[in-house]
Amino acid sequence: MKVRGNNNHKSMGGQVPEPTLRRLPGYLSYFKSLKINGIEHVSSSQIASTFNMDATLVTKDLSHTGIKGRTKIGYNVDKLIETIIVFLDFNTHENAFLFGVGNLGKALINYDGLKHYGLKIVAGFDVDPRVINTSVKDVKVYGVDDFRDLSRKIPARIGIITTPDGKAQETADYMVAWGIKAIWNFTPQSIKVPDNIVVENTSIYSDLAVILNKLNK
Amino acid sequence: MKVRGNNNHKSMGGQVPEPTLRRLPGYLSYFKSLKINGIEHVSSSQIASTFNMDATLVTKDLSHTGIKGRTKIGYNVDKLIETIIVFLDFNTHENAFLFGVGNLGKALINYDGLKHYGLKIVAGFDVDPRVINTSVKDVKVYGVDDFRDLSRKIPARIGIITTPDGKAQETADYMVAWGIKAIWNFTPQSIKVPDNIVVENTSIYSDLAVILNKLNK
DNA sequence: CAATAGTTGTTATTTTATTAACAATTCTTC
DNA sequence: GAAGAATTGTTAATAAAATAACAACTATTG
């Protein structure tokens, strides 16, 4: 007999597959649009057809979050939204520092979305005197040296790297020394950090490679 | 006996696994930095340690591009760079239209990198009269209606969606009607298009979900 | 010039992710 | 209220990707 246990907390053993984690935000966006349109229930086959995937996979993905559907009815949209938001920690406000306030950095700061997805960029850092002491939206930009004081006022566990290529490793080293626990690296450069630091590389070049490959096939 | 054949063209049967495609741009960036530092050869184990992965996987990834290494020496850095660029079609200039000239759209247009990775954004489109007829860098922004004339002057196969959420499907429909063959969707919304159209979704929320999950584990 | 160690590249194994099959449930219709 | 159809959710099978094992090769060293 298998123990199901309560699955309100993902701290329990059961690892969630990364592909599942990656799909959940897409589902969430879809469920929100359903809610706006006044739709109260949705079935796995509907979801699957929207995302061009297998219905069983949807079912499995959703089961990881602990949500229960009803036979012949499907899943409750409100419940889906609430459950996924909590499951992905999108209801928390995790502070983040952003290093490299160029075009991409500014775009991320201006990107309202992040706020509703658990991330709050609380300060920007740069080496360019022309951007230091300016503000992007309500986010102030500091020089690197101001970090010590700032980190005492506003603790942050996440660091975002949007510097030009070539400065990524240097920036990552700073961040780790500062006490940053997770690094979100938007440069194509690979960075080396201690094992206990979480690193996520977001490379639009990877996406581009996939597009060009499919297009020219 | 297995026929190896020449593998100068990926048009031949052998599908390249998507994970491999996604890793290649990262390798490329690393190889470029090696070249700058005057390093002429690199081994799969060095590469693997840089990216925190298994050396065999590196070897396999590189073998897909047709490059040959030398026992006890490794791979020639110049050759690696050249081969991967050609393999990923980063040496071509694929034209792209960008729809939704907001913060993210502007950042992408300003992002010099893309030009060196095979993609050239040739025009922006928007519905906001305040941005129509302006320029971002050397890229002009048009209203949607101007498309017909423009597409005759500058053909493009790739369409980039950086509109606000909720406009993604509508925009995708336009693009397909216009003759766009591949859509790069930066909104979290899923879009439905005919089977012959390539769609790549770039969702930073997926990356965020992975980061938060690892951080809170 | 033989032995050694570092290295590629292939084949086999294991792990992970996806798809298929099916049993259980329950709303709806006749 | 019985029959049928739609749906969940689990278990089994398949497919894909990553890792391990190993054979072949070649610079370097003694």
PDB file of C-alpha atoms (C1' of nucleotides) in Angstrom, chain A residues 1-10 12-14 63-68, chain D residues 10:
ATOM      1  CA  MET A   1       0.000   0.000   0.000  1.00  0.00           C
ATOM      2  CA  LYS A   2       1.413   3.315  -1.013  1.00  0.00           C
ATOM      3  CA  VAL A   3       1.288   6.154   1.435  1.00  0.00           C
ATOM      4  CA  ARG A   4      -0.050   9.225  -0.282  1.00  0.00           C
ATOM      5  CA  GLY A   5       0.460  11.536   2.634  1.00  0.00           C
ATOM      6  CA  ASN A   6      -0.491  15.165   2.433  1.00  0.00           C
ATOM      7  CA  ASN A   7       1.273  17.043  -0.243  1.00  0.00           C
ATOM      8  CA  ASN A   8       0.759  20.585   0.885  1.00  0.00           C
ATOM      9  CA  HIS A   9       4.478  21.146   1.132  1.00  0.00           C
ATOM     10  CA  LYS A  10       7.040  20.358  -1.483  1.00  0.00           C
ATOM     11  CA  MET A  12       8.630  16.467   1.457  1.00  0.00           C
ATOM     12  CA  GLY A  13      10.621  13.886  -0.447  1.00  0.00           C
ATOM     13  CA  GLY A  14       8.918  13.894  -3.830  1.00  0.00           C
ATOM     14  CA  SER A  63      -0.979  16.036  -9.546  1.00  0.00           C
ATOM     15  CA  HIS A  64       2.449  17.195  -8.386  1.00  0.00           C
ATOM     16  CA  THR A  65       0.853  20.350  -7.031  1.00  0.00           C
ATOM     17  CA  GLY A  66      -1.581  18.300  -4.965  1.00  0.00           C
ATOM     18  CA  ILE A  67      -4.661  19.585  -6.702  1.00  0.00           C
ATOM     19  CA  LYS A  68      -7.588  17.210  -7.201  1.00  0.00           C
TER      20      LYS A  68
ATOM     21  C1'  DT D  10      -2.765   5.204 -11.592  1.00  0.00           C
TER      22       DT D  10
END
